Amino acid sequence: MHARLEAAVPASEEGGCFLQKRKYEPNMDKKRTKEVDADACQRLCQATSGCAFFSWDTGICTLQAQNAKLVDGRGTAGPKACAAKRQCCFHLGHTTQLQLRLGTSFISDSQAAKALDDEVLGRSLEEVADEGRMVWRELLSRVDVEDAGDLTSQTVSRLRIFYTCLYRSLLFPRRLDEQTHRGIQHWSPYSGKVVFGTGVTDNGFWDTFRTVYQLLALAYPKELGELIDGWLNAFKAGGALPQWASPGYREGIMVGAYSDVVIADAMLKNVSGFDTE
């Protein structure tokens, strides 16, 4: 797991190995190399004699020598190598609260920085929380309880139990895919490689094939199609459909082939979003 964070109070140093919206200059030469991300650009720096720093911006990697200066930019910049251990200290002063904005990724450090920029950078805790509430409100509102009776305390309690159970039913399986500069990609626990497409994990089909997946087929067919596409990508990566993914294959734990049942049932219910061939 890779993680990048931004603190709401000043840090004791400029912070981190990879710096966002910065660059080093001048370049070692006029050559501009295409690299997939900042990690690849850093590796190129490590393999290049005389390189001390790198700068990466939207697929373009440039290298800088030891005398380069750090200036404002649009992309990601960093040294030839990151320290093995990095500590982050905060001078709180009289502040009693510390707010952190955290970006994570299973793919790379630079992808975690992208997630930080795309999802939470410059936004308040309340704004991020409100967005999450809206997503869950839309999902839960797809199931409407009719004729619930008078709005007594007992009715409210039962509705709360029902929607709590519905919420928990939608927590798993878990999506692993991320929006990268190259499109939708994910780190596959079934092959250990970064691949394109939807990634899915954390599910035991033994009981969910006749419970959770039936619910998804009825109320969440679009999401079910995306999940099955992810399970098929697991098959492509590892050579078999997982029966209990957590996050990769767990051999010898769950018998049967209930993931096959899920796919066949979805096809019979005309669920789209995955390759039926």
PDB file of C-alpha atoms in Angstrom:
ATOM      1  CA  MET A   1       0.000   0.000   0.000  1.00  0.00           C
ATOM      2  CA  HIS A   2       1.294   3.446  -0.947  1.00  0.00           C
ATOM      3  CA  ALA A   3       0.110   6.583   0.846  1.00  0.00           C
ATOM      4  CA  ARG A   4       0.618  10.332   0.495  1.00  0.00           C
ATOM      5  CA  LEU A   5      -0.680  12.939   2.904  1.00  0.00           C
ATOM      6  CA  GLU A   6      -1.080  16.682   3.264  1.00  0.00           C
ATOM      7  CA  ALA A   7      -1.241  18.327   6.686  1.00  0.00           C
ATOM      8  CA  ALA A   8      -3.457  21.255   7.564  1.00  0.00           C
ATOM      9  CA  VAL A   9      -0.634  22.742   9.680  1.00  0.00           C
ATOM     10  CA  PRO A  10       2.914  23.487   8.496  1.00  0.00           C
ATOM     11  CA  ALA A  11       5.277  20.525   8.518  1.00  0.00           C
ATOM     12  CA  SER A  12       8.798  20.715   9.891  1.00  0.00           C
ATOM     13  CA  GLU A  13      10.239  20.315   6.386  1.00  0.00           C
ATOM     14  CA  GLU A  14       8.952  20.556   2.845  1.00  0.00           C
ATOM     15  CA  GLY A  15       7.857  16.983   3.341  1.00  0.00           C
ATOM     16  CA  GLY A  16       8.014  13.655   1.594  1.00  0.00           C
ATOM     17  CA  CYS A  17      10.174  12.270  -1.163  1.00  0.00           C
ATOM     18  CA  PHE A  18       7.918  13.183  -4.087  1.00  0.00           C
ATOM     19  CA  LEU A  19       6.844  16.828  -4.209  1.00  0.00           C
ATOM     20  CA  GLN A  20       3.664  17.884  -5.993  1.00  0.00           C
ATOM     21  CA  LYS A  21       3.378  20.922  -8.287  1.00  0.00           C
ATOM     22  CA  ARG A  22       7.152  21.382  -8.232  1.00  0.00           C
ATOM     23  CA  LYS A  23      10.024  20.784 -10.640  1.00  0.00           C
ATOM     24  CA  TYR A  24      13.811  21.017 -10.756  1.00  0.00           C
ATOM     25  CA  GLU A  25      15.700  23.094 -13.294  1.00  0.00           C
ATOM     26  CA  PRO A  26      17.777  23.366 -15.360  1.00  0.00           C
ATOM     27  CA  ASN A  27      17.581  19.994 -17.091  1.00  0.00           C
ATOM     28  CA  MET A  28      20.702  17.924 -17.690  1.00  0.00           C
ATOM     29  CA  ASP A  29      20.033  18.073 -21.427  1.00  0.00           C
ATOM     30  CA  LYS A  30      17.191  18.860 -23.796  1.00  0.00           C
ATOM     31  CA  LYS A  31      16.057  15.254 -24.013  1.00  0.00           C
ATOM     32  CA  ARG A  32      12.498  14.589 -22.823  1.00  0.00           C
ATOM     33  CA  THR A  33      11.572  10.976 -22.111  1.00  0.00           C
ATOM     34  CA  LYS A  34       8.088   9.510 -21.940  1.00  0.00           C
ATOM     35  CA  GLU A  35       7.552   7.602 -18.678  1.00  0.00           C
ATOM     36  CA  VAL A  36       4.339   6.118 -17.294  1.00  0.00           C
ATOM     37  CA  ASP A  37       4.593   7.768 -13.873  1.00  0.00           C
ATOM     38  CA  ALA A  38       6.918   9.538 -11.448  1.00  0.00           C
ATOM     39  CA  ASP A  39       8.226   6.232 -10.077  1.00  0.00           C
ATOM     40  CA  ALA A  40       9.425   5.240 -13.549  1.00  0.00           C
ATOM     41  CA  CYS A  41      10.999   8.671 -13.970  1.00  0.00           C
ATOM     42  CA  GLN A  42      12.860   8.237 -10.684  1.00  0.00           C
ATOM     43  CA  ARG A  43      14.122   4.821 -11.801  1.00  0.00           C
ATOM     44  CA  LEU A  44      15.420   6.412 -15.006  1.00  0.00           C
ATOM     45  CA  CYS A  45      17.288   8.952 -12.879  1.00  0.00           C
ATOM     46  CA  GLN A  46      18.832   6.129 -10.855  1.00  0.00           C
ATOM     47  CA  ALA A  47      20.053   4.496 -14.053  1.00  0.00           C
ATOM     48  CA  THR A  48      21.486   7.737 -15.495  1.00  0.00           C
ATOM     49  CA  SER A  49      24.999   8.883 -14.616  1.00  0.00           C
ATOM     50  CA  GLY A  50      25.116  12.356 -13.060  1.00  0.00           C
ATOM     51  CA  CYS A  51      21.398  12.514 -12.309  1.00  0.00           C
ATOM     52  CA  ALA A  52      20.460  13.817  -8.854  1.00  0.00           C
ATOM     53  CA  PHE A  53      16.817  14.848  -9.326  1.00  0.00           C
ATOM     54  CA  PHE A  54      13.898  14.161 -11.639  1.00  0.00           C
ATOM     55  CA  SER A  55      10.799  16.072 -12.746  1.00  0.00           C
ATOM     56  CA  TRP A  56       7.720  14.351 -14.177  1.00  0.00           C
ATOM     57  CA  ASP A  57       4.672  16.034 -15.694  1.00  0.00           C
ATOM     58  CA  THR A  58       1.839  14.262 -17.536  1.00  0.00           C
ATOM     59  CA  GLY A  59       3.977  11.483 -18.959  1.00  0.00           C
ATOM     60  CA  ILE A  60       7.111  13.555 -19.666  1.00  0.00           C
ATOM     61  CA  CYS A  61      10.247  12.887 -17.607  1.00  0.00           C
ATOM     62  CA  THR A  62      13.247  15.222 -17.377  1.00  0.00           C
ATOM     63  CA  LEU A  63      16.422  14.729 -15.337  1.00  0.00           C
ATOM     64  CA  GLN A  64      18.462  17.263 -13.380  1.00  0.00           C
ATOM     65  CA  ALA A  65      21.973  17.351 -11.914  1.00  0.00           C
ATOM     66  CA  GLN A  66      23.058  18.111  -8.348  1.00  0.00           C
ATOM     67  CA  ASN A  67      23.128  21.888  -8.927  1.00  0.00           C
ATOM     68  CA  ALA A  68      19.441  22.040  -9.954  1.00  0.00           C
ATOM     69  CA  LYS A  69      17.037  24.297  -8.068  1.00  0.00           C
ATOM     70  CA  LEU A  70      13.514  23.447  -6.923  1.00  0.00           C
ATOM     71  CA  VAL A  71      10.861  25.779  -8.380  1.00  0.00           C
ATOM     72  CA  ASP A  72       7.100  25.840  -8.840  1.00  0.00           C
ATOM     73  CA  GLY A  73       5.727  23.562 -11.543  1.00  0.00           C
ATOM     74  CA  ARG A  74       2.723  21.456 -12.523  1.00  0.00           C
ATOM     75  CA  GLY A  75       3.905  17.901 -11.982  1.00  0.00           C
ATOM     76  CA  THR A  76       5.912  15.759  -9.570  1.00  0.00           C
ATOM     77  CA  ALA A  77       9.556  16.189  -8.604  1.00  0.00           C
ATOM     78  CA  GLY A  78      11.924  14.292  -6.369  1.00  0.00           C
ATOM     79  CA  PRO A  79      15.459  13.085  -5.655  1.00  0.00           C
ATOM     80  CA  LYS A  80      17.309  10.211  -7.250  1.00  0.00           C
ATOM     81  CA  ALA A  81      16.446   7.969  -4.304  1.00  0.00           C
ATOM     82  CA  CYS A  82      14.112   8.208  -1.345  1.00  0.00           C
ATOM     83  CA  ALA A  83      15.346   7.607   2.168  1.00  0.00           C
ATOM     84  CA  ALA A  84      14.531   4.191   3.578  1.00  0.00           C
ATOM     85  CA  LYS A  85      12.743   5.779   6.531  1.00  0.00           C
ATOM     86  CA  ARG A  86      10.758   8.989   6.421  1.00  0.00           C
ATOM     87  CA  GLN A  87       9.438  10.751   9.488  1.00  0.00           C
ATOM     88  CA  CYS A  88       6.944  13.567   9.499  1.00  0.00           C
ATOM     89  CA  CYS A  89       6.766  15.981  12.398  1.00  0.00           C
ATOM     90  CA  PHE A  90       4.222  18.750  12.939  1.00  0.00           C
ATOM     91  CA  HIS A  91       4.583  21.916  14.979  1.00  0.00           C
ATOM     92  CA  LEU A  92       1.114  22.191  16.485  1.00  0.00           C
ATOM     93  CA  GLY A  93       1.762  25.125  18.794  1.00  0.00           C
ATOM     94  CA  HIS A  94      -1.531  25.924  20.487  1.00  0.00           C
ATOM     95  CA  THR A  95      -3.511  23.929  17.916  1.00  0.00           C
ATOM     96  CA  THR A  96      -5.473  21.065  19.464  1.00  0.00           C
ATOM     97  CA  GLN A  97      -6.538  19.406  16.221  1.00  0.00           C
ATOM     98  CA  LEU A  98      -4.587  18.162  13.227  1.00  0.00           C
ATOM     99  CA  GLN A  99      -6.418  17.516   9.954  1.00  0.00           C
ATOM    100  CA  LEU A 100      -4.733  15.276   7.382  1.00  0.00           C
ATOM    101  CA  ARG A 101      -5.690  14.710   3.774  1.00  0.00           C
ATOM    102  CA  LEU A 102      -4.582  11.231   2.756  1.00  0.00           C
ATOM    103  CA  GLY A 103      -4.309   9.645  -0.673  1.00  0.00           C
ATOM    104  CA  THR A 104      -3.665   5.914  -1.052  1.00  0.00           C
ATOM    105  CA  SER A 105      -2.850   3.546  -3.886  1.00  0.00           C
ATOM    106  CA  PHE A 106      -1.919  -0.090  -4.410  1.00  0.00           C
ATOM    107  CA  ILE A 107      -0.091   0.896  -7.611  1.00  0.00           C
ATOM    108  CA  SER A 108       2.597   3.449  -6.756  1.00  0.00           C
ATOM    109  CA  ASP A 109       3.586   6.426  -4.644  1.00  0.00           C
ATOM    110  CA  SER A 110       2.881   8.821  -7.495  1.00  0.00           C
ATOM    111  CA  GLN A 111      -0.568   7.295  -7.991  1.00  0.00           C
ATOM    112  CA  ALA A 112      -1.277   7.895  -4.294  1.00  0.00           C
ATOM    113  CA  ALA A 113      -0.302  11.528  -4.865  1.00  0.00           C
ATOM    114  CA  LYS A 114      -2.704  11.674  -7.820  1.00  0.00           C
ATOM    115  CA  ALA A 115      -5.484  10.251  -5.649  1.00  0.00           C
ATOM    116  CA  LEU A 116      -4.740  12.927  -3.063  1.00  0.00           C
ATOM    117  CA  ASP A 117      -4.972  15.657  -5.715  1.00  0.00           C
ATOM    118  CA  ASP A 118      -8.089  14.265  -7.391  1.00  0.00           C
ATOM    119  CA  GLU A 119     -10.146  13.328  -4.360  1.00  0.00           C
ATOM    120  CA  VAL A 120      -9.373  15.469  -1.320  1.00  0.00           C
ATOM    121  CA  LEU A 121      -6.763  18.158  -1.952  1.00  0.00           C
ATOM    122  CA  GLY A 122      -8.142  21.625  -1.235  1.00  0.00           C
ATOM    123  CA  ARG A 123     -11.439  20.270   0.086  1.00  0.00           C
ATOM    124  CA  SER A 124     -12.701  20.374   3.650  1.00  0.00           C
ATOM    125  CA  LEU A 125     -13.602  17.345   5.729  1.00  0.00           C
ATOM    126  CA  GLU A 126     -17.255  18.371   5.526  1.00  0.00           C
ATOM    127  CA  GLU A 127     -17.164  18.530   1.716  1.00  0.00           C
ATOM    128  CA  VAL A 128     -15.637  15.063   1.411  1.00  0.00           C
ATOM    129  CA  ALA A 129     -18.073  13.640   3.964  1.00  0.00           C
ATOM    130  CA  ASP A 130     -21.058  15.209   2.170  1.00  0.00           C
ATOM    131  CA  GLU A 131     -19.965  13.637  -1.108  1.00  0.00           C
ATOM    132  CA  GLY A 132     -19.784  10.240   0.582  1.00  0.00           C
ATOM    133  CA  ARG A 133     -23.239  10.703   2.084  1.00  0.00           C
ATOM    134  CA  MET A 134     -24.696  11.536  -1.324  1.00  0.00           C
ATOM    135  CA  VAL A 135     -23.222   8.369  -2.836  1.00  0.00           C
ATOM    136  CA  TRP A 136     -24.649   6.198  -0.066  1.00  0.00           C
ATOM    137  CA  ARG A 137     -28.007   7.984  -0.160  1.00  0.00           C
ATOM    138  CA  GLU A 138     -28.345   7.186  -3.861  1.00  0.00           C
ATOM    139  CA  LEU A 139     -27.434   3.528  -3.352  1.00  0.00           C
ATOM    140  CA  LEU A 140     -29.710   2.971  -0.364  1.00  0.00           C
ATOM    141  CA  SER A 141     -32.637   4.813  -1.957  1.00  0.00           C
ATOM    142  CA  ARG A 142     -32.854   2.199  -4.711  1.00  0.00           C
ATOM    143  CA  VAL A 143     -34.739   0.007  -2.247  1.00  0.00           C
ATOM    144  CA  ASP A 144     -37.925   1.622  -0.974  1.00  0.00           C
ATOM    145  CA  VAL A 145     -39.921   0.058   1.859  1.00  0.00           C
ATOM    146  CA  GLU A 146     -43.649   0.279   1.132  1.00  0.00           C
ATOM    147  CA  ASP A 147     -46.497   0.011   3.638  1.00  0.00           C
ATOM    148  CA  ALA A 148     -44.140   0.241   6.590  1.00  0.00           C
ATOM    149  CA  GLY A 149     -47.038   1.248   8.809  1.00  0.00           C
ATOM    150  CA  ASP A 150     -47.396   4.184  11.140  1.00  0.00           C
ATOM    151  CA  LEU A 151     -44.183   6.023  11.848  1.00  0.00           C
ATOM    152  CA  THR A 152     -43.834   4.774  15.399  1.00  0.00           C
ATOM    153  CA  SER A 153     -40.563   4.328  17.254  1.00  0.00           C
ATOM    154  CA  GLN A 154     -40.765   0.599  16.523  1.00  0.00           C
ATOM    155  CA  THR A 155     -41.199   1.236  12.785  1.00  0.00           C
ATOM    156  CA  VAL A 156     -38.262   3.643  12.753  1.00  0.00           C
ATOM    157  CA  SER A 157     -36.146   1.058  14.574  1.00  0.00           C
ATOM    158  CA  ARG A 158     -37.016  -1.642  12.041  1.00  0.00           C
ATOM    159  CA  LEU A 159     -36.290   0.657   9.110  1.00  0.00           C
ATOM    160  CA  ARG A 160     -32.960   1.571  10.668  1.00  0.00           C
ATOM    161  CA  ILE A 161     -32.092  -2.129  11.024  1.00  0.00           C
ATOM    162  CA  PHE A 162     -33.133  -2.837   7.427  1.00  0.00           C
ATOM    163  CA  TYR A 163     -31.095  -0.040   5.869  1.00  0.00           C
ATOM    164  CA  THR A 164     -28.118  -0.795   8.100  1.00  0.00           C
ATOM    165  CA  CYS A 165     -28.158  -4.367   6.795  1.00  0.00           C
ATOM    166  CA  LEU A 166     -28.513  -3.096   3.223  1.00  0.00           C
ATOM    167  CA  TYR A 167     -25.537  -0.796   3.762  1.00  0.00           C
ATOM    168  CA  ARG A 168     -23.414  -3.669   5.043  1.00  0.00           C
ATOM    169  CA  SER A 169     -24.472  -5.866   2.133  1.00  0.00           C
ATOM    170  CA  LEU A 170     -22.951  -3.306  -0.236  1.00  0.00           C
ATOM    171  CA  LEU A 171     -19.548  -3.079   1.472  1.00  0.00           C
ATOM    172  CA  PHE A 172     -18.166  -6.201  -0.213  1.00  0.00           C
ATOM    173  CA  PRO A 173     -16.838  -7.204  -2.720  1.00  0.00           C
ATOM    174  CA  ARG A 174     -14.302  -4.385  -2.724  1.00  0.00           C
ATOM    175  CA  ARG A 175     -13.068  -2.535  -5.805  1.00  0.00           C
ATOM    176  CA  LEU A 176      -9.304  -2.293  -6.339  1.00  0.00           C
ATOM    177  CA  ASP A 177      -9.182  -0.295  -9.577  1.00  0.00           C
ATOM    178  CA  GLU A 178      -7.886   3.262  -9.738  1.00  0.00           C
ATOM    179  CA  GLN A 179      -8.115   6.112 -12.244  1.00  0.00           C
ATOM    180  CA  THR A 180      -4.549   6.599 -13.474  1.00  0.00           C
ATOM    181  CA  HIS A 181      -3.034   8.818 -16.163  1.00  0.00           C
ATOM    182  CA  ARG A 182      -3.359   5.841 -18.529  1.00  0.00           C
ATOM    183  CA  GLY A 183      -6.963   4.944 -17.684  1.00  0.00           C
ATOM    184  CA  ILE A 184      -8.519   2.420 -15.293  1.00  0.00           C
ATOM    185  CA  GLN A 185      -5.831   0.167 -13.806  1.00  0.00           C
ATOM    186  CA  HIS A 186      -5.372  -1.956 -10.710  1.00  0.00           C
ATOM    187  CA  TRP A 187      -2.740  -3.917  -8.865  1.00  0.00           C
ATOM    188  CA  SER A 188      -3.841  -7.524  -9.222  1.00  0.00           C
ATOM    189  CA  PRO A 189      -3.434  -9.716  -6.118  1.00  0.00           C
ATOM    190  CA  TYR A 190      -3.893 -12.684  -8.432  1.00  0.00           C
ATOM    191  CA  SER A 191      -0.736 -11.988 -10.446  1.00  0.00           C
ATOM    192  CA  GLY A 192       1.106  -9.331  -8.433  1.00  0.00           C
ATOM    193  CA  LYS A 193       1.178  -7.032 -11.473  1.00  0.00           C
ATOM    194  CA  VAL A 194      -0.434  -3.715 -12.408  1.00  0.00           C
ATOM    195  CA  VAL A 195      -2.955  -4.348 -15.187  1.00  0.00           C
ATOM    196  CA  PHE A 196      -5.711  -2.474 -16.981  1.00  0.00           C
ATOM    197  CA  GLY A 197      -9.391  -2.834 -16.149  1.00  0.00           C
ATOM    198  CA  THR A 198     -11.640  -3.380 -13.158  1.00  0.00           C
ATOM    199  CA  GLY A 199     -10.173  -5.066 -10.083  1.00  0.00           C
ATOM    200  CA  VAL A 200     -12.254  -6.829  -7.428  1.00  0.00           C
ATOM    201  CA  THR A 201     -11.423  -8.649  -4.199  1.00  0.00           C
ATOM    202  CA  ASP A 202     -12.613  -9.494  -0.668  1.00  0.00           C
ATOM    203  CA  ASN A 203     -15.471 -11.910  -1.132  1.00  0.00           C
ATOM    204  CA  GLY A 204     -16.324 -15.491  -0.220  1.00  0.00           C
ATOM    205  CA  PHE A 205     -18.773 -16.943  -2.727  1.00  0.00           C
ATOM    206  CA  TRP A 206     -19.839 -19.833  -0.517  1.00  0.00           C
ATOM    207  CA  ASP A 207     -22.797 -17.951   0.965  1.00  0.00           C
ATOM    208  CA  THR A 208     -22.916 -14.714  -1.038  1.00  0.00           C
ATOM    209  CA  PHE A 209     -23.745 -16.442  -4.334  1.00  0.00           C
ATOM    210  CA  ARG A 210     -27.341 -16.931  -3.143  1.00  0.00           C
ATOM    211  CA  THR A 211     -27.698 -13.791  -1.011  1.00  0.00           C
ATOM    212  CA  VAL A 212     -25.632 -10.709  -1.850  1.00  0.00           C
ATOM    213  CA  TYR A 213     -25.380 -11.408  -5.566  1.00  0.00           C
ATOM    214  CA  GLN A 214     -29.130 -11.975  -5.851  1.00  0.00           C
ATOM    215  CA  LEU A 215     -29.682  -8.586  -4.229  1.00  0.00           C
ATOM    216  CA  LEU A 216     -27.198  -6.971  -6.607  1.00  0.00           C
ATOM    217  CA  ALA A 217     -28.912  -8.518  -9.623  1.00  0.00           C
ATOM    218  CA  LEU A 218     -32.267  -7.079  -8.561  1.00  0.00           C
ATOM    219  CA  ALA A 219     -31.339  -3.598  -7.332  1.00  0.00           C
ATOM    220  CA  TYR A 220     -27.783  -2.957  -8.559  1.00  0.00           C
ATOM    221  CA  PRO A 221     -27.375  -4.655 -11.966  1.00  0.00           C
ATOM    222  CA  LYS A 222     -24.892  -2.076 -13.296  1.00  0.00           C
ATOM    223  CA  GLU A 223     -22.619  -2.508 -10.281  1.00  0.00           C
ATOM    224  CA  LEU A 224     -22.955  -6.295 -10.532  1.00  0.00           C
ATOM    225  CA  GLY A 225     -21.797  -6.207 -14.155  1.00  0.00           C
ATOM    226  CA  GLU A 226     -18.718  -4.223 -13.144  1.00  0.00           C
ATOM    227  CA  LEU A 227     -17.949  -6.671 -10.326  1.00  0.00           C
ATOM    228  CA  ILE A 228     -18.202  -9.673 -12.629  1.00  0.00           C
ATOM    229  CA  ASP A 229     -15.916  -7.909 -15.091  1.00  0.00           C
ATOM    230  CA  GLY A 230     -13.436  -7.657 -12.224  1.00  0.00           C
ATOM    231  CA  TRP A 231     -13.760 -11.360 -11.402  1.00  0.00           C
ATOM    232  CA  LEU A 232     -13.120 -12.200 -15.048  1.00  0.00           C
ATOM    233  CA  ASN A 233     -10.001 -10.028 -14.917  1.00  0.00           C
ATOM    234  CA  ALA A 234      -8.917 -12.098 -11.911  1.00  0.00           C
ATOM    235  CA  PHE A 235      -9.320 -15.199 -14.072  1.00  0.00           C
ATOM    236  CA  LYS A 236      -7.198 -13.620 -16.809  1.00  0.00           C
ATOM    237  CA  ALA A 237      -4.489 -12.640 -14.318  1.00  0.00           C
ATOM    238  CA  GLY A 238      -4.301 -15.814 -12.264  1.00  0.00           C
ATOM    239  CA  GLY A 239      -5.784 -18.528 -14.446  1.00  0.00           C
ATOM    240  CA  ALA A 240      -8.779 -19.326 -12.230  1.00  0.00           C
ATOM    241  CA  LEU A 241     -11.856 -17.696 -10.760  1.00  0.00           C
ATOM    242  CA  PRO A 242     -11.320 -17.091  -7.037  1.00  0.00           C
ATOM    243  CA  GLN A 243     -13.714 -18.716  -4.589  1.00  0.00           C
ATOM    244  CA  TRP A 244     -12.567 -16.755  -1.556  1.00  0.00           C
ATOM    245  CA  ALA A 245     -10.572 -13.671  -2.488  1.00  0.00           C
ATOM    246  CA  SER A 246      -8.798 -11.900   0.375  1.00  0.00           C
ATOM    247  CA  PRO A 247      -7.159 -10.251  -1.430  1.00  0.00           C
ATOM    248  CA  GLY A 248      -5.813 -12.985  -3.741  1.00  0.00           C
ATOM    249  CA  TYR A 249      -6.459 -16.703  -3.908  1.00  0.00           C
ATOM    250  CA  ARG A 250      -6.960 -18.623  -0.653  1.00  0.00           C
ATOM    251  CA  GLU A 251      -6.304 -22.208  -1.617  1.00  0.00           C
ATOM    252  CA  GLY A 252      -7.951 -25.155   0.095  1.00  0.00           C
ATOM    253  CA  ILE A 253     -10.401 -23.102   2.158  1.00  0.00           C
ATOM    254  CA  MET A 254     -13.633 -22.959   0.185  1.00  0.00           C
ATOM    255  CA  VAL A 255     -14.925 -25.884  -1.846  1.00  0.00           C
ATOM    256  CA  GLY A 256     -17.094 -25.700  -4.939  1.00  0.00           C
ATOM    257  CA  ALA A 257     -17.189 -23.228  -7.801  1.00  0.00           C
ATOM    258  CA  TYR A 258     -19.826 -20.750  -6.725  1.00  0.00           C
ATOM    259  CA  SER A 259     -18.302 -17.852  -8.641  1.00  0.00           C
ATOM    260  CA  ASP A 260     -19.341 -19.750 -11.775  1.00  0.00           C
ATOM    261  CA  VAL A 261     -22.909 -19.776 -10.448  1.00  0.00           C
ATOM    262  CA  VAL A 262     -22.830 -15.993  -9.973  1.00  0.00           C
ATOM    263  CA  ILE A 263     -21.702 -15.403 -13.548  1.00  0.00           C
ATOM    264  CA  ALA A 264     -24.211 -17.858 -15.029  1.00  0.00           C
ATOM    265  CA  ASP A 265     -27.057 -16.377 -12.987  1.00  0.00           C
ATOM    266  CA  ALA A 266     -26.146 -12.839 -14.088  1.00  0.00           C
ATOM    267  CA  MET A 267     -26.168 -13.931 -17.724  1.00  0.00           C
ATOM    268  CA  LEU A 268     -29.629 -15.475 -17.308  1.00  0.00           C
ATOM    269  CA  LYS A 269     -30.827 -12.202 -15.760  1.00  0.00           C
ATOM    270  CA  ASN A 270     -29.387 -10.248 -18.728  1.00  0.00           C
ATOM    271  CA  VAL A 271     -26.921  -8.305 -16.589  1.00  0.00           C
ATOM    272  CA  SER A 272     -24.529  -6.391 -18.860  1.00  0.00           C
ATOM    273  CA  GLY A 273     -21.102  -4.844 -18.383  1.00  0.00           C
ATOM    274  CA  PHE A 274     -18.894  -7.914 -18.828  1.00  0.00           C
ATOM    275  CA  ASP A 275     -17.725 -10.186 -21.626  1.00  0.00           C
ATOM    276  CA  THR A 276     -20.136 -13.107 -21.933  1.00  0.00           C
ATOM    277  CA  GLU A 277     -17.999 -14.868 -24.514  1.00  0.00           C
TER     278      GLU A 277
END
